[in-house]
Coordinates of C-alpha atoms and ligand atoms in Angstrom, one line a residue:
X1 CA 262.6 48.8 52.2
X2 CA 261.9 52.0 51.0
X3 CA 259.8 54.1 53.4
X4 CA 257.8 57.0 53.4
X5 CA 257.1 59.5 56.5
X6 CA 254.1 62.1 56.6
X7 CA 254.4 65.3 58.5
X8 CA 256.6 68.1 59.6
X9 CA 256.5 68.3 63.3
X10 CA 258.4 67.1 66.8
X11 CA 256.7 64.1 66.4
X12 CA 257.6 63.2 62.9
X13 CA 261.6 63.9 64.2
X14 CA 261.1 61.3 66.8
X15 CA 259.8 58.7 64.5
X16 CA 262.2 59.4 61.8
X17 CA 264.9 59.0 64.1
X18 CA 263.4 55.6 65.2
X19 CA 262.5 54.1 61.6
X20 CA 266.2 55.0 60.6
X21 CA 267.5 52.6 63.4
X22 CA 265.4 49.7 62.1
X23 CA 267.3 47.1 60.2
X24 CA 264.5 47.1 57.9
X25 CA 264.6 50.6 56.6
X26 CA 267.0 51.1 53.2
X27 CA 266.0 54.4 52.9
X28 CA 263.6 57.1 53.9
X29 CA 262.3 60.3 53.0
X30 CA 260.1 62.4 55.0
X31 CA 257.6 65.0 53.5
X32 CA 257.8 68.0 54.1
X33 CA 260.2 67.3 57.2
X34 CA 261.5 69.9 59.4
X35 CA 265.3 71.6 60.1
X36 CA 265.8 68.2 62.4
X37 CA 264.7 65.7 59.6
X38 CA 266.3 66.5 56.8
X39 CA 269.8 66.3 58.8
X40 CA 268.9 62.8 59.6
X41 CA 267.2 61.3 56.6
X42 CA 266.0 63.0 53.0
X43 CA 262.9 65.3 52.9
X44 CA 260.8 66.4 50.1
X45 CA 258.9 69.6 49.9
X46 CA 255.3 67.8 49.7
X47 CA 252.9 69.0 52.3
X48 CA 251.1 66.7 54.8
X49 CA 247.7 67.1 53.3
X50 CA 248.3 67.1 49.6
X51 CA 247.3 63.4 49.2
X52 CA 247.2 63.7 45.4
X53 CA 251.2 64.9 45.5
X54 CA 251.9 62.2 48.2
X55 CA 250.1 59.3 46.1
X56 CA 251.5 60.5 42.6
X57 CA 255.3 60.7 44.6
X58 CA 254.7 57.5 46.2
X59 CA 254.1 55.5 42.9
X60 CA 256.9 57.5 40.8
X61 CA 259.6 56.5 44.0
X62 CA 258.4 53.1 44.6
X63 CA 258.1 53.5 48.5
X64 CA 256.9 50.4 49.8
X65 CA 255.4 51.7 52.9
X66 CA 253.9 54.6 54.2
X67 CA 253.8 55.8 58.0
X68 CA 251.4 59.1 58.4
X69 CA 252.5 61.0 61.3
X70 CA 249.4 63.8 61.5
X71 CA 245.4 63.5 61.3
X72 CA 244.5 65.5 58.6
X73 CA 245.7 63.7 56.0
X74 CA 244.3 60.7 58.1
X75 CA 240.7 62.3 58.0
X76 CA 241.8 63.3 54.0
X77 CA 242.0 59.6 53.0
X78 CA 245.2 59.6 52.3
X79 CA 245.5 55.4 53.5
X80 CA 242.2 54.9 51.2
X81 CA 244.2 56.4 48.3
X82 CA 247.7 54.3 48.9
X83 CA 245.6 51.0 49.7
X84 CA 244.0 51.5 46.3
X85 CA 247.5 52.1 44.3
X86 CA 248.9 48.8 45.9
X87 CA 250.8 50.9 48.5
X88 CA 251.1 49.6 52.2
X89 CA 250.9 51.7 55.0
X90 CA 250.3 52.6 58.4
X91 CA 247.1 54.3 59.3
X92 CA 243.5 54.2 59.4
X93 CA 241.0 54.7 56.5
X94 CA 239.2 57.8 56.9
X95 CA 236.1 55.8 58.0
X96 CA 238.3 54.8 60.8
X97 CA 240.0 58.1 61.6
X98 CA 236.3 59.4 62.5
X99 CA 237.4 58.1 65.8
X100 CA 239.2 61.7 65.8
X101 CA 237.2 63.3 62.9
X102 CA 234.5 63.2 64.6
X103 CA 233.4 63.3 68.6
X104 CA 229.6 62.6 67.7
X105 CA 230.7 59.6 66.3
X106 CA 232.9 58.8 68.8
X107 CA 230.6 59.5 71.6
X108 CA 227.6 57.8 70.0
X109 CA 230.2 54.4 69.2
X110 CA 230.9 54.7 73.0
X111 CA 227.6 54.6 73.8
X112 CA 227.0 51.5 71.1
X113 CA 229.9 49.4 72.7
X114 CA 229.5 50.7 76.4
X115 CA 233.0 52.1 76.7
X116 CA 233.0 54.6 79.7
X117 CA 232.9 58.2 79.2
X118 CA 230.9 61.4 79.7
X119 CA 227.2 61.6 79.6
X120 CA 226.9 64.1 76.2
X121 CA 224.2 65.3 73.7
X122 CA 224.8 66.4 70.2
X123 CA 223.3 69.1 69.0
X124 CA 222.7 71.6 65.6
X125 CA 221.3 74.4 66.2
X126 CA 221.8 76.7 69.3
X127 CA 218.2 76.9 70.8
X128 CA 218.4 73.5 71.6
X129 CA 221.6 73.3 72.8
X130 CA 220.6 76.0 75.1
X131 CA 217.9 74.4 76.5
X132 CA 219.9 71.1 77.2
X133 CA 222.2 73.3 79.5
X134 CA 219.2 73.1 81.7
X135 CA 219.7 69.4 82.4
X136 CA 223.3 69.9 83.4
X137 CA 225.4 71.4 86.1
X138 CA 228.0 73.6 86.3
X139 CA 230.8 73.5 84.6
X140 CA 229.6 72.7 81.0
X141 CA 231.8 71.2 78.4
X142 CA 231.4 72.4 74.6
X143 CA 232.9 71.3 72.1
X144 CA 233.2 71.1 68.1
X145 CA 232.1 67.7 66.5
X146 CA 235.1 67.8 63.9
X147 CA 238.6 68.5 64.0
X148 CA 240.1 71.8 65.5
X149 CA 243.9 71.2 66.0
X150 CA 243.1 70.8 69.6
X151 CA 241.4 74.1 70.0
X152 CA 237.8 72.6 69.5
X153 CA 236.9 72.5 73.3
X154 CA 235.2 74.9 75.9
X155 CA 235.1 74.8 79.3
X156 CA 232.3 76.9 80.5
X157 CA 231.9 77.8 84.7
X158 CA 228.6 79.7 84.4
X159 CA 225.3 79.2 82.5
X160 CA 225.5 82.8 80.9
X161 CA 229.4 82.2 79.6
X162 CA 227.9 78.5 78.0
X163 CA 225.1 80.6 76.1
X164 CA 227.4 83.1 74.5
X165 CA 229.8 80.5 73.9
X166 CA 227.2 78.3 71.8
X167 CA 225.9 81.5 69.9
X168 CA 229.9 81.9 69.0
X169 CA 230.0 78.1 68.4
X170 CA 226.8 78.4 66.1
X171 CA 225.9 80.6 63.2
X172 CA 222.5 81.0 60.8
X173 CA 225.6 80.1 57.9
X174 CA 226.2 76.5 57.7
X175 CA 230.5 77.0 58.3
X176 CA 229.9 80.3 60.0
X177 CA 230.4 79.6 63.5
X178 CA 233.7 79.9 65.1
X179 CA 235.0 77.2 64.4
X180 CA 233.6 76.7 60.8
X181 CA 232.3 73.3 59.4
X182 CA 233.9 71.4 62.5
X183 CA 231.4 73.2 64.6
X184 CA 228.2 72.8 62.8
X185 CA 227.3 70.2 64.6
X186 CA 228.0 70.7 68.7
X187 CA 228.5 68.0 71.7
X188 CA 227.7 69.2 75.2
X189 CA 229.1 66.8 77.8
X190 CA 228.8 66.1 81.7
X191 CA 232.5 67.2 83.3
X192 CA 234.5 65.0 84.8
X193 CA 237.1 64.9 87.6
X194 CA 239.9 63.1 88.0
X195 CA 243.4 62.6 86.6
X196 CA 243.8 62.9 83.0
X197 CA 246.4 60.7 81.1
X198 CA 247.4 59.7 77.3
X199 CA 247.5 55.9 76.5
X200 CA 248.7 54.8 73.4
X201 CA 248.2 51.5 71.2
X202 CA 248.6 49.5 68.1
X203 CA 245.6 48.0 66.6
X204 CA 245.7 45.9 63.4
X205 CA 242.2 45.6 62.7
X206 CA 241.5 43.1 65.3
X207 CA 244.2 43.0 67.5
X208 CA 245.4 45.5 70.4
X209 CA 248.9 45.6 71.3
X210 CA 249.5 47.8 74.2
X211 CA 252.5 50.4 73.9
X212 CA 252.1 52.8 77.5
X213 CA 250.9 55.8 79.1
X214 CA 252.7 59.4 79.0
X215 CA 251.5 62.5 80.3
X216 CA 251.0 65.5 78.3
X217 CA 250.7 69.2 79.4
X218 CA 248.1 71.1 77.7
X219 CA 248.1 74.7 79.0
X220 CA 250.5 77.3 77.8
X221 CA 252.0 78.4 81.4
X222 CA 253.0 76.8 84.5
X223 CA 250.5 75.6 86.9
X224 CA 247.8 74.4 84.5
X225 CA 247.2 78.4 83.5
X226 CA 246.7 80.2 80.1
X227 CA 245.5 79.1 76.6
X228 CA 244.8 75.3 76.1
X229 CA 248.3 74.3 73.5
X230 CA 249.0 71.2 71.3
X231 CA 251.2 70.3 74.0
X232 CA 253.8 71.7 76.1
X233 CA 255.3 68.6 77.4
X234 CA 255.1 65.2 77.8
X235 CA 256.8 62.8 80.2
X236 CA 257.3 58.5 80.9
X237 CA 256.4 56.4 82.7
X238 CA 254.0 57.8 85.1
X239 CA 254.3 57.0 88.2
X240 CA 252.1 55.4 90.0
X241 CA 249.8 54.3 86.8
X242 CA 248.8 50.4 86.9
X243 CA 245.3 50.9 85.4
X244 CA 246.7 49.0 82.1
X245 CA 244.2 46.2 82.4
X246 CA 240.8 48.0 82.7
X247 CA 241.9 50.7 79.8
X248 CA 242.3 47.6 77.6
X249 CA 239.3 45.4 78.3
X250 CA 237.0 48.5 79.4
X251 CA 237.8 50.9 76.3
X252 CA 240.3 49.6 74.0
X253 CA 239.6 46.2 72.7
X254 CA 235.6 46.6 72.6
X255 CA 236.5 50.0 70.7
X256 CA 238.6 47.6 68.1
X257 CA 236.6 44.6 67.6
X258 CA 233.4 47.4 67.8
X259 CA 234.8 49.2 64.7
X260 CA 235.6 45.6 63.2
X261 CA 231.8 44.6 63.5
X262 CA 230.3 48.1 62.0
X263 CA 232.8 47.6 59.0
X264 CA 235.7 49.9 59.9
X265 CA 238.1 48.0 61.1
X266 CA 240.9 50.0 62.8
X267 CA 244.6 50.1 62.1
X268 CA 247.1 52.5 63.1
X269 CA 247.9 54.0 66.5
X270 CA 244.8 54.6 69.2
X271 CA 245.9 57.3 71.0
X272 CA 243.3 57.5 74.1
X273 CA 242.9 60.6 76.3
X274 CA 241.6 59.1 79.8
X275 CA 239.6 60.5 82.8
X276 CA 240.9 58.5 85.8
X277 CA 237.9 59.2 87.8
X278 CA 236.7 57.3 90.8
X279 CA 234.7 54.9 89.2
X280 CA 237.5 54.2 86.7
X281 CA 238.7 55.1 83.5
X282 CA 236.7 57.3 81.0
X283 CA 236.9 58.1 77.7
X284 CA 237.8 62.3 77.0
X285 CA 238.3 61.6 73.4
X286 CA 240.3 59.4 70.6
X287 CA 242.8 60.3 68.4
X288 CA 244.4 58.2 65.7
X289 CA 248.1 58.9 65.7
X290 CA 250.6 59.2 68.1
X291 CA 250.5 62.0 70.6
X292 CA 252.7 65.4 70.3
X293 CA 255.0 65.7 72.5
X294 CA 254.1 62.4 73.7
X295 CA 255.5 60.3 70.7
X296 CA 258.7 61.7 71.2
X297 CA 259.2 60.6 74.9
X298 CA 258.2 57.2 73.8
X299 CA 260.4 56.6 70.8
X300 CA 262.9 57.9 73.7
X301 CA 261.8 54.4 75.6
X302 CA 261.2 52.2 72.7
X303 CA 264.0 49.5 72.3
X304 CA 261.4 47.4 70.5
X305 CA 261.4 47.8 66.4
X306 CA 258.8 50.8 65.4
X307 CA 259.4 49.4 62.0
X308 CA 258.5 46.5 62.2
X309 CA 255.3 46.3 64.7
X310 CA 253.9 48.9 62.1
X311 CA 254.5 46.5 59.3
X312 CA 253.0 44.0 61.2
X313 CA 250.0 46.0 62.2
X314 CA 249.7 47.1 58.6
X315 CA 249.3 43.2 57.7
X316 CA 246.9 41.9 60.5
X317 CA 249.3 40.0 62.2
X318 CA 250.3 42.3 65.4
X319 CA 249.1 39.2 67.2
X320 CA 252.4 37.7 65.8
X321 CA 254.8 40.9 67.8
X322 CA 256.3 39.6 70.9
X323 CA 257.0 41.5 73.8
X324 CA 257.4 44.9 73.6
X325 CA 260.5 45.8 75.1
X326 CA 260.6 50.1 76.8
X327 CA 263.6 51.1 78.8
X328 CA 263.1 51.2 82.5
X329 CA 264.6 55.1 82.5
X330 CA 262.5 58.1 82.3
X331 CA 262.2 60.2 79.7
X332 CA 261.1 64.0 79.9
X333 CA 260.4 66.3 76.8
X334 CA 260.1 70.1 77.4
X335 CA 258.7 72.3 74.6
X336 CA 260.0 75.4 73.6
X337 CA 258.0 77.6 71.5
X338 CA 257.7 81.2 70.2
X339 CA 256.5 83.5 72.4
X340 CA 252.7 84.7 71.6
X341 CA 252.2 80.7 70.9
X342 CA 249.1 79.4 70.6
X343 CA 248.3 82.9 69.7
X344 CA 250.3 85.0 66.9
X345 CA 254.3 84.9 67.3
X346 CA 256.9 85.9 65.2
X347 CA 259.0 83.5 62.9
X348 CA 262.4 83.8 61.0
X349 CA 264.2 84.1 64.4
X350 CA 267.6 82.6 65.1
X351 CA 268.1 79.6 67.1
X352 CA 271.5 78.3 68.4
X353 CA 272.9 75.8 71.2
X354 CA 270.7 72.6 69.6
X355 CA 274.8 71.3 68.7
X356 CA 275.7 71.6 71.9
X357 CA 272.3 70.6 73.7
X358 CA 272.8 67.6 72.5
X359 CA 276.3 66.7 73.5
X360 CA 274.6 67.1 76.9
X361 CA 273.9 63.8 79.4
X362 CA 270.8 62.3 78.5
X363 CA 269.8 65.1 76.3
X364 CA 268.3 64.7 72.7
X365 CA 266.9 67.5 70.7
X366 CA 263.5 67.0 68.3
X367 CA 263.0 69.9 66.0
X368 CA 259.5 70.7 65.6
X369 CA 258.4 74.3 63.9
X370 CA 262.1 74.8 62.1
X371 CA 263.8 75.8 59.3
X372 CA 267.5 76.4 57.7
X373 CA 268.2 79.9 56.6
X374 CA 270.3 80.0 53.0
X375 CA 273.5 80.7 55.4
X376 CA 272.4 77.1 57.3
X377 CA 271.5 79.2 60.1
X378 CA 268.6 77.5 62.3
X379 CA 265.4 79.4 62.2
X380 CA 261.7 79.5 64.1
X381 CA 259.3 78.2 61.7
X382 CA 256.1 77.5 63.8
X383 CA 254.4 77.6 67.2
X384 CA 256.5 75.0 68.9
X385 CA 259.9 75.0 67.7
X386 CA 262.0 72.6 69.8
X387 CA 261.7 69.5 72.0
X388 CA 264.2 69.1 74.4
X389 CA 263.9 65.2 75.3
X390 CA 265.9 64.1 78.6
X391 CA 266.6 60.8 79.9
X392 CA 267.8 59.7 83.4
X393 CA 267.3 56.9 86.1
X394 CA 264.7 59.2 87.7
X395 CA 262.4 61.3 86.4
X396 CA 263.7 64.0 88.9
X397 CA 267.0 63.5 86.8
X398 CA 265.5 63.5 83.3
X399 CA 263.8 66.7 84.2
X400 CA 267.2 68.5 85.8
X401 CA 268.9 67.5 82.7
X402 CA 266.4 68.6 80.2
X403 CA 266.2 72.3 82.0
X404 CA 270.2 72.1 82.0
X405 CA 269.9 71.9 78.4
X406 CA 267.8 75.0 78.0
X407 CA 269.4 77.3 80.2
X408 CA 273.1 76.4 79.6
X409 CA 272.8 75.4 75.7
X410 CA 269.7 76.8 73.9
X411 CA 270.1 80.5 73.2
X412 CA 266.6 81.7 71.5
X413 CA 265.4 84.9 73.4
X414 CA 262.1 84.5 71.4
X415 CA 261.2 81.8 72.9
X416 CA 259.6 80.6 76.3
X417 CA 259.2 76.9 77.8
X418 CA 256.8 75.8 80.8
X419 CA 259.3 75.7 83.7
X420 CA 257.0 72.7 85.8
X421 CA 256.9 69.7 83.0
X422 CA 257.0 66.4 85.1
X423 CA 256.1 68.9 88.2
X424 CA 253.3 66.4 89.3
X425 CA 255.9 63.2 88.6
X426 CA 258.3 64.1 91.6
X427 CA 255.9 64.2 94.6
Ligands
LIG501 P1 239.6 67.0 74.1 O1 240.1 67.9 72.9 O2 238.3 66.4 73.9 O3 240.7 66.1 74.6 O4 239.5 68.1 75.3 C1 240.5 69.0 75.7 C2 240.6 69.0 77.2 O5 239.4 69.5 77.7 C3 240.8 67.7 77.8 O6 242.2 67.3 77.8 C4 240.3 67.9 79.2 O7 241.2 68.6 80.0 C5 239.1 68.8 78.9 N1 237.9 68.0 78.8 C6 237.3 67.6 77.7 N2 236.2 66.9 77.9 C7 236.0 66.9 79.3 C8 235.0 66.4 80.1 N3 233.9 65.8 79.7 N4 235.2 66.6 81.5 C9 236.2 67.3 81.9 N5 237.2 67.8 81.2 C10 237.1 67.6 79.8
LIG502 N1 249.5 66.2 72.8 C1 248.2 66.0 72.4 C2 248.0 65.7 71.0 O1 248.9 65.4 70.2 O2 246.9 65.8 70.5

């Protein structure tokens, strides 16, 4: 088969790598690809959200089957558009990738299906808002109803810091606000505490197929400090995690066969960000695509066929996959990224050791913000640049070998990596 992958970053490496290993893959071309991708597999320069290019290139090549790494394009339509040309692929509609799109729909669904989560309110304009903050204690959750690259949420300690927040949030422009159409309309939600954890699936429409959990680390710096990141490092399993059961009868399958019955069925990866509180698991949000960093630390453990289950979940028939088959080792994945990231940073910069990182024990290197320089020099291109994946018996060794790699092999002064990924894993 002939397959076509959407997207650019770490987590488009990881997949690319896996899809290329499946007996099922002739060839495959990623667009746009990164530095990393386009040594492993063809890339074209079409960008993730330019559906009509993607569409138009996917007809004129023949692919027969698309896998959409990113939620933009998800949110776009792009799956809506290929479904109608005859092309398969792997993803929701855009009805269905409201799950992400949107957290008032999400919320309101919840409430709908009775899948746990926090108690919320939606609001429009910021007089009201204001006046719900009344009802609720300290610390106040705000965030944007649409999608924000992961920047979309506030956490407020004091009443005063919630009200200029909102004002920020809201504006007397429709798009004005900080956060421009995605914030026009406002959710203010009840904080929870607890552990938080990432749990991904396959859905087909009607049927869930459970892949695992992975932890992700939001913040920039060590300790849970700084600005909150796309992600700064993931690692699996997590130890000590056996609530597998209640996530999939308590929030995953009702949030499947729920979407079936209001006529958006659901196919693609469910990608659930989880409260563990004391009462059980909660909702924090949905997205519809495989986590970054997290995807790459489970392609890492995957010795089933990617492939293949997406084929199958494209189809209806993931009832029809056997057993999903992980490896037993841990796997650890430590971002480096430019320093200033998520705030301004500089590109163009030199990067070298990835050849010999990866020569290391264990160690596999996922390009995520890079690019080739005319001399086929490796430059920065983004925010978060590399993905230094580990694997080991332990996660105490995944993680020793994953720093080895960054401190013996990678040699990128511009860039800075959170020294406690997997910290929390080796208590
Ligand atoms: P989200 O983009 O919705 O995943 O939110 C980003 C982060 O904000 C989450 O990973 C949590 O750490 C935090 N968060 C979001 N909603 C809540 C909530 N209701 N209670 C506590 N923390 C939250
Ligand atoms: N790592 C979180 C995300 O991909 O949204």
């Amino acid at each position: 088969m002939k397959i076509l992958l959407i997207g650019s970053g770490g987590r488009e490496h990881a997949l690319a790598w896996k899809i290329n290993q499946s007996p099922l893959c002739d060839q495959l071309i990623c667009a746009p690809g990164n530095a990393g991708i386009c040594e492993i597999t063809d890339c074209v320069n079409i960008k993730a959200d330019d559906v009509g290019a993607l569409v138009k290139f996917a007809l004129r090549e023949a692919v027969n089957f698309v896998v959409v790494g990113p939620e933009v394009p998800l949110a776009l339509g792009l799956v809506d558009e290929l479904t109608q040309q005859g092309i398969a692929v792997f993803g929701p509609t855009e009805a269905a990738a409201m799950l992400e799109s949107s957290k008032a729909f999400t919320k309101d669904f919840c409430t709908r299906h009775d899948i746990p989560t926090a108690k919320y309110d939606v609001f429009t304009n910021a007089l009201e808002a204001k006046a719900y903050l009344g009802d609720m204690t300290a610390p106040f959750v705000i965030k944007a109803d649409g999608l924000a690259a992961g920047k979309g949420v506030v956490i407020a300690e004091t009443k005063a810091e919630a009200e200029t927040e909102l004002d920020e949030f809201f504006s007397d422009e429709p798009g004005g606000g900080k956060f421009g159409d995605a914030g026009d309309c406002v959710l203010i939600e009840e904080f929870m505490t607890g552990h938080e954890i990432s749990f991904f699936a396959l859905a087909d429409g009607k049927t869930v197929l459970p892949l695992i959990a992975a932890q992700d680390h939001k913040r920039a710096y060590d300790g849970d400090k700084g600005p909150n990141t796309g992600g700064m490092g993931a690692y699996s399993p997590v130890p000590g995690f056996d609530d597998e059961r209640r996530i999939l009868d308590e929030i995953l399958i009702p949030t499947v066969i729920g979407m079936a019955s209001e006529g958006y069925p659901f196919t693609g990866v469910l990608f659930a960000g989880l409260m563990m509180t004391k009462e059980g698991p909660k909702l924090i949000e949905y997205n519809v695509r495989f986590g970054d960093p997290e995807c790459q630390v489970l392609m890492r453990r995957l010795n089933s066929d990617l492939l293949e289950m997406m084929i199958f979940a494209a189809k209806g028939k993931l009832a029809d996959v056997g057993k999903v088959e992980w490896s037993p080792n841990a796997v650890v994945n430590v971002v480096v990224a430019a320093k200033g990231y998520p705030g301004s940073y500089a590109k163009g910069e030199t990067i070298k050791g990835v050849e010999a990182a990866n020569l290391m024990d264990g160690v596999q290197v996922f390009h995520a913000g890079t690019k080739r320089a005319e001399d086929g020099a490796l430059l920065s291109a983004g925010g978060r640049v590399l993905n230094i994946t580990a694997e080991g018996k332990t996660v105490a060794q995944a993680v020793k070998r994953a720093y080895a790699a960054i401190d013996e092999a990678i040699d990128w002064p511009g860039g800075f990596v959170r020294r406690d990924i997997a910290k929390q894993a080796l208590k």
